[in-house]
PDB file of C-alpha atoms in Angstrom:
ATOM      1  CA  UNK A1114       9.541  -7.161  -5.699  1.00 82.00           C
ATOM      2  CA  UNK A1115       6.831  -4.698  -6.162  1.00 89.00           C
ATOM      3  CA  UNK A1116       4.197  -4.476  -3.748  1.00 92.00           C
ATOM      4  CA  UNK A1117       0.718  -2.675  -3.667  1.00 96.00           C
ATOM      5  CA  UNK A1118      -1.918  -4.581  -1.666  1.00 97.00           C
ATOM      6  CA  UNK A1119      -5.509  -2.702  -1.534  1.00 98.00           C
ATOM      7  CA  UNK A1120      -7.533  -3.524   0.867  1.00 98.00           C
ATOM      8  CA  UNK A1121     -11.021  -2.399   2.630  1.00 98.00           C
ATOM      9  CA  UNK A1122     -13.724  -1.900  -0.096  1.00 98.00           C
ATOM     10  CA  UNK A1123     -17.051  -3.365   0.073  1.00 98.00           C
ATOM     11  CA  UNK A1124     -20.893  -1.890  -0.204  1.00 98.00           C
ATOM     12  CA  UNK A1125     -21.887   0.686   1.202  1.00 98.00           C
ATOM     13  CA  UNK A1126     -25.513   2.524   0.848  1.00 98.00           C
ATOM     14  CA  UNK A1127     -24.903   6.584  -0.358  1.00 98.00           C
ATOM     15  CA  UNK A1128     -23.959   8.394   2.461  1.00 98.00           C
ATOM     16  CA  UNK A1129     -22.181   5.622   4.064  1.00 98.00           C
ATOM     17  CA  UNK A1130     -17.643   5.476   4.516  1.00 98.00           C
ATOM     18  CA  UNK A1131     -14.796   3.415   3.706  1.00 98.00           C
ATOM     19  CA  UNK A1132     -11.307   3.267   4.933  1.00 98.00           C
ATOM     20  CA  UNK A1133      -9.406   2.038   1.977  1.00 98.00           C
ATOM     21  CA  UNK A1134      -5.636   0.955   2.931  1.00 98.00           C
ATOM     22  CA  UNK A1135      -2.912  -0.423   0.848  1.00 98.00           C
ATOM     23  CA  UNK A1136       0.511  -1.582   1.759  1.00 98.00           C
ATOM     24  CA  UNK A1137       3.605  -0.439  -0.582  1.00 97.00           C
ATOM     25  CA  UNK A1138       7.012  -1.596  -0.872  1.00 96.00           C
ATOM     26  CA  UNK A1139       9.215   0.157   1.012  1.00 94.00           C
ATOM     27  CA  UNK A1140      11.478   1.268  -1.392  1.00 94.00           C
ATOM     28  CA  UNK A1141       8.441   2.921  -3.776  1.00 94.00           C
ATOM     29  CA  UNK A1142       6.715   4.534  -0.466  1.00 95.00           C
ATOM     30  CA  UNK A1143       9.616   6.371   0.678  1.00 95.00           C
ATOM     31  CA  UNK A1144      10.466   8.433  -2.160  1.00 94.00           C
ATOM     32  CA  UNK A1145       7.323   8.225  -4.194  1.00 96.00           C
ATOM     33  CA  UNK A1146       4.111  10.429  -4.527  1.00 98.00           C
ATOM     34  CA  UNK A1147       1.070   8.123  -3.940  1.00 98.00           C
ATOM     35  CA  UNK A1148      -2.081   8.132  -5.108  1.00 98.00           C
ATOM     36  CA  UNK A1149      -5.808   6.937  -5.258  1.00 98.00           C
ATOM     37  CA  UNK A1150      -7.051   5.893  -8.597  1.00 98.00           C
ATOM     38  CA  UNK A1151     -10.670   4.709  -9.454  1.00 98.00           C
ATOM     39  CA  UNK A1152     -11.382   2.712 -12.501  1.00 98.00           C
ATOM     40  CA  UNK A1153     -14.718   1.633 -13.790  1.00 97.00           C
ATOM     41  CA  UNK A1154     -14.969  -0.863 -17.040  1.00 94.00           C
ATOM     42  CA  UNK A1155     -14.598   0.684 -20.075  1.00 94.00           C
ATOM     43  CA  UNK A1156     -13.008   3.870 -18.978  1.00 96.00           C
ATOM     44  CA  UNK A1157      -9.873   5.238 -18.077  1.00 96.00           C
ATOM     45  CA  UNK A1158      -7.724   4.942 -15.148  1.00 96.00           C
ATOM     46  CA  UNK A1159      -9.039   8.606 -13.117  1.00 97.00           C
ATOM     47  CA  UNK A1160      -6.763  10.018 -10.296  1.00 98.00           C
ATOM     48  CA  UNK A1161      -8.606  10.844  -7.295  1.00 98.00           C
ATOM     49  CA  UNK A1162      -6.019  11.845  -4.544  1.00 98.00           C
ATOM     50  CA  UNK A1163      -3.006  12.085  -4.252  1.00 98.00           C
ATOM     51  CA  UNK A1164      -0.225  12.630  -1.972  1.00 98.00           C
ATOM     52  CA  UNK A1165       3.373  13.425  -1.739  1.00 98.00           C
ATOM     53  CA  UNK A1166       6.375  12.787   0.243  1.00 97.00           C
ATOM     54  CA  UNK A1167       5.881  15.716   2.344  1.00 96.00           C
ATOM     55  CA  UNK A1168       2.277  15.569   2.692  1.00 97.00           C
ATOM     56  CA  UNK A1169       0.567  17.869   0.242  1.00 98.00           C
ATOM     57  CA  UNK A1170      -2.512  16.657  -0.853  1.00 98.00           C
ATOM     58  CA  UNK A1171      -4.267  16.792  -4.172  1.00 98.00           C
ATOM     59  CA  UNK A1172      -8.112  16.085  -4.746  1.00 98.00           C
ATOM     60  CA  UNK A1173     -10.389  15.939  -7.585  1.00 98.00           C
ATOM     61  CA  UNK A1174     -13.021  18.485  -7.581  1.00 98.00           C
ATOM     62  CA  UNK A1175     -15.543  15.407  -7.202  1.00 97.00           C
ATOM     63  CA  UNK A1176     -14.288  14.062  -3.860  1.00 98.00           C
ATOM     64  CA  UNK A1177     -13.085  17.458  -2.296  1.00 98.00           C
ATOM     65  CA  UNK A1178     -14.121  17.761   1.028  1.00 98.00           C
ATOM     66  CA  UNK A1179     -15.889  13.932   1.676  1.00 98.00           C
ATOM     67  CA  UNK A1180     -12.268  11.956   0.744  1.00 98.00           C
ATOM     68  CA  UNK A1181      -9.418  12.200   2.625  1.00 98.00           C
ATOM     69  CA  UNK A1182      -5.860  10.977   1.965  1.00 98.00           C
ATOM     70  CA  UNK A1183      -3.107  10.248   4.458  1.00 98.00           C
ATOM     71  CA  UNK A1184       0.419   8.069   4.633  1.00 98.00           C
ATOM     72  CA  UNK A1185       2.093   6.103   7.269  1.00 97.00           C
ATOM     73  CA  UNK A1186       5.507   6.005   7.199  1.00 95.00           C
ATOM     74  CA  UNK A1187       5.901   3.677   9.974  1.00 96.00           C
ATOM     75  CA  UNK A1188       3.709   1.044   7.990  1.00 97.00           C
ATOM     76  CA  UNK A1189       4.800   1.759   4.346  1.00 97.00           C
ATOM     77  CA  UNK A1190       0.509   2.497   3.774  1.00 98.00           C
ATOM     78  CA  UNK A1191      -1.615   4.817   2.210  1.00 98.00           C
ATOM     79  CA  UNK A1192      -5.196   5.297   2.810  1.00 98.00           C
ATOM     80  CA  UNK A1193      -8.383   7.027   1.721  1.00 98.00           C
ATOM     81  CA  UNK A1194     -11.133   7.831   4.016  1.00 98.00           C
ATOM     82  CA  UNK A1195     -13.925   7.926   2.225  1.00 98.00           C
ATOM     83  CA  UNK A1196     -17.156   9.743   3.567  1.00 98.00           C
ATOM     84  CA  UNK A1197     -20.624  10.467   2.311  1.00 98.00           C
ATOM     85  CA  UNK A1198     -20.099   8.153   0.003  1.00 98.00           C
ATOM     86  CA  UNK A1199     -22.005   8.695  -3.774  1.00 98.00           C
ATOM     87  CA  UNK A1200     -23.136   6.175  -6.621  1.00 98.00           C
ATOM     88  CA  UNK A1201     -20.904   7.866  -9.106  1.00 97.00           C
ATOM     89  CA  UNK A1202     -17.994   6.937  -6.326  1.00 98.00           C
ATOM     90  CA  UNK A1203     -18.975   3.028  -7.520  1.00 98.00           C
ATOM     91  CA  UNK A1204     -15.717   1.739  -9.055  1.00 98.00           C
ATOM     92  CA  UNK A1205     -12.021  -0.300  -8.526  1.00 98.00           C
ATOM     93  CA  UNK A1206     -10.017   1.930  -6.339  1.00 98.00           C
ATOM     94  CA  UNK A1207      -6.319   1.400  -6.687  1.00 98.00           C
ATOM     95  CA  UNK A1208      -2.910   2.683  -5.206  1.00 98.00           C
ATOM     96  CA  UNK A1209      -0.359   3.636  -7.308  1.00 98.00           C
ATOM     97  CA  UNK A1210       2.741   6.048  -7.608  1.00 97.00           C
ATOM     98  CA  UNK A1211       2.360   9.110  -9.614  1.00 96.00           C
ATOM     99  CA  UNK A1212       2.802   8.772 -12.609  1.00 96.00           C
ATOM    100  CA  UNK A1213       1.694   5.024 -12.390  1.00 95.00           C
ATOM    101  CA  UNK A1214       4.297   2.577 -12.083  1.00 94.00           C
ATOM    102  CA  UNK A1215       5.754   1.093 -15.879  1.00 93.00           C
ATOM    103  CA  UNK A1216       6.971  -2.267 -15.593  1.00 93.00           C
ATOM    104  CA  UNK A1217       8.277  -4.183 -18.420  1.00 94.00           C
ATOM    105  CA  UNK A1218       6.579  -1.207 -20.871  1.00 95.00           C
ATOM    106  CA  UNK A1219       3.083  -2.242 -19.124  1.00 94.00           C
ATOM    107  CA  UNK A1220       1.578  -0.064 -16.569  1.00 94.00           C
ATOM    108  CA  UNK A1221       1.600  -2.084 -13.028  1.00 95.00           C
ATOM    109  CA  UNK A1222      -1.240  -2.395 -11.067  1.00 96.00           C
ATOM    110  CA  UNK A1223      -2.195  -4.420  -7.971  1.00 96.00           C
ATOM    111  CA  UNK A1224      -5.367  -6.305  -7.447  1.00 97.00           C
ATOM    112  CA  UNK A1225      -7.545  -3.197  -6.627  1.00 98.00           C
ATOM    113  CA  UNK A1226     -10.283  -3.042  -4.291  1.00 98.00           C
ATOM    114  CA  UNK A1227     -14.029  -2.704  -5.101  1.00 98.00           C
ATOM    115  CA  UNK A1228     -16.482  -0.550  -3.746  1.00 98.00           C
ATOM    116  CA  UNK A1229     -20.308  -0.435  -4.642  1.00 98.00           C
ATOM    117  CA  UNK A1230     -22.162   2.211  -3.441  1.00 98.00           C
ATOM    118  CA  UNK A1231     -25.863   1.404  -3.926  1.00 97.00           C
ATOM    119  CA  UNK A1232     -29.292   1.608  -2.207  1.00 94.00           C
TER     120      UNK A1232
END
């Protein structure tokens, strides 16, 4: 069974962090790139950061240098520091593989986490 549980979103005021953490199957993790997505309503899925197997890390220009991703074997989690936190960073943040999982001709996603960044 697939699993992607994010977890650790909430409000923050600009300037603020989040830790954002989400637990993957096993089987996925292991041999899978993994990534950070952020959806807002109405637009498409956009790829923040992303990670592979081995560590590299990939970042959208708009997060460079205040997002960090990492990976935890040992726990079969990814996560995404988030710091100095922006409005525009507002959105749904899941984790995925990369490209996104296709199940049943549907693209998978888990429940997603929201954050709110606001003053």
């Amino acid at each position: 069974q697939v699993q992607l549980v994010e977890s650790g979103g909430g409000w923050v005021q600009p300037g603020g962090s989040l830790r954002l953490s989400c637990v993957v199957s096993e089987d996925i993790f292991r041999s899978s790139t993994m990534a950070w997505y952020r959806h807002v309503s109405g637009e498409a899925y956009e790829l923040v950061a992303r990670i592979t197997v081995g560590n590299i890390r990939y970042y959208v220009d708009s997060v460079k240098g205040r997002f960090t991703i990492s990976r935890d074997a040992a726990a079969n989690s990814v996560y995404l520091q988030m710091n100095s936190l922006k409005i525009e960073d507002t959105g749904v943040y899941f984790c995925n593989t990369v490209p996104a999982m296709i199940i049943r001709s549907r693209t998978y996603w888990g429940q997603g986490t929201q954050v709110t960044v606001s003053s």
